[in-house]
């Protein structure tokens, strides 16, 4: 297969699914890892894709401040990095706690790990994430409280109903997935979701933000909170040295997680 034909296949996959992994392309195209990476680099130079650790995403995803991808697209991006972040965050989950989990693909992975570990029971989990609630539904000794609210493209429940529910609750720790991170804190493209995420942070005694390294430098339309409201930030080891230096000074606790295999219902 010619290079142009391979690149057309790669571009078609990115356009169809929002993202593609190098490992999947190696198997599908029957070429080497290096060949795939060269093809992605050529497409990136042409502005047709954006390179990320382990693959490529559409150039407009997730860079635009008002773009809100759906859940199915988001969960394919940096999936090994997200799994590593979720695994590292799991150490802060203890039996008997009341937790709040925001909507998102990384918090969904965390919820999947909670559901698979009976040693973490009993737990109460408050969430505005429909996918998070689904994966925890039926787990023994896990009480799931849904906030209610209006549904977003990423399967989050947001708005006044969700905000009022969270305002009436108190939890031990919130786990917050984010669209982007910059020097001032986490952001999201959805104004209503930002307000609900702020309510989630306010109801928690402590907050952990989960973000793979591709979130750094992505700025959503709405600011969620400042780093002074976050006590733990979990990011994967793909984070740049400059970003690490900034974040080490900005948050009380920065955890760098190695990528991990994605298991269960994850892609």
PDB file of N, CA and C in Angstrom, residues 74 116 151 181 201 207 228:
ATOM      1  N   UNK A  74     -14.815  10.857  22.997  1.00  0.00           N
ATOM      2  CA  UNK A  74     -13.827  11.204  24.024  1.00  0.00           C
ATOM      3  C   UNK A  74     -13.164   9.984  24.634  1.00  0.00           C
ATOM      4  N   UNK A 116     -15.469  -2.853  40.040  1.00  0.00           N
ATOM      5  CA  UNK A 116     -14.813  -4.157  39.934  1.00  0.00           C
ATOM      6  C   UNK A 116     -14.095  -4.571  41.211  1.00  0.00           C
ATOM      7  N   UNK A 151     -29.432  16.994  30.063  1.00  0.00           N
ATOM      8  CA  UNK A 151     -28.364  16.151  29.522  1.00  0.00           C
ATOM      9  C   UNK A 151     -27.560  16.890  28.458  1.00  0.00           C
ATOM     10  N   UNK A 181      -6.953  22.022  30.600  1.00  0.00           N
ATOM     11  CA  UNK A 181      -6.190  22.636  31.690  1.00  0.00           C
ATOM     12  C   UNK A 181      -5.278  23.689  31.100  1.00  0.00           C
ATOM     13  N   UNK A 201     -17.486  20.607  43.239  1.00  0.00           N
ATOM     14  CA  UNK A 201     -16.280  20.915  44.011  1.00  0.00           C
ATOM     15  C   UNK A 201     -16.654  21.479  45.381  1.00  0.00           C
ATOM     16  N   UNK A 207     -10.853  17.651  46.682  1.00  0.00           N
ATOM     17  CA  UNK A 207     -11.122  17.471  45.250  1.00  0.00           C
ATOM     18  C   UNK A 207      -9.886  16.955  44.531  1.00  0.00           C
ATOM     19  N   UNK A 228      -6.267  26.656  43.449  1.00  0.00           N
ATOM     20  CA  UNK A 228      -6.336  26.751  44.901  1.00  0.00           C
ATOM     21  C   UNK A 228      -7.512  25.978  45.479  1.00  0.00           C
TER      22      UNK A 228
END
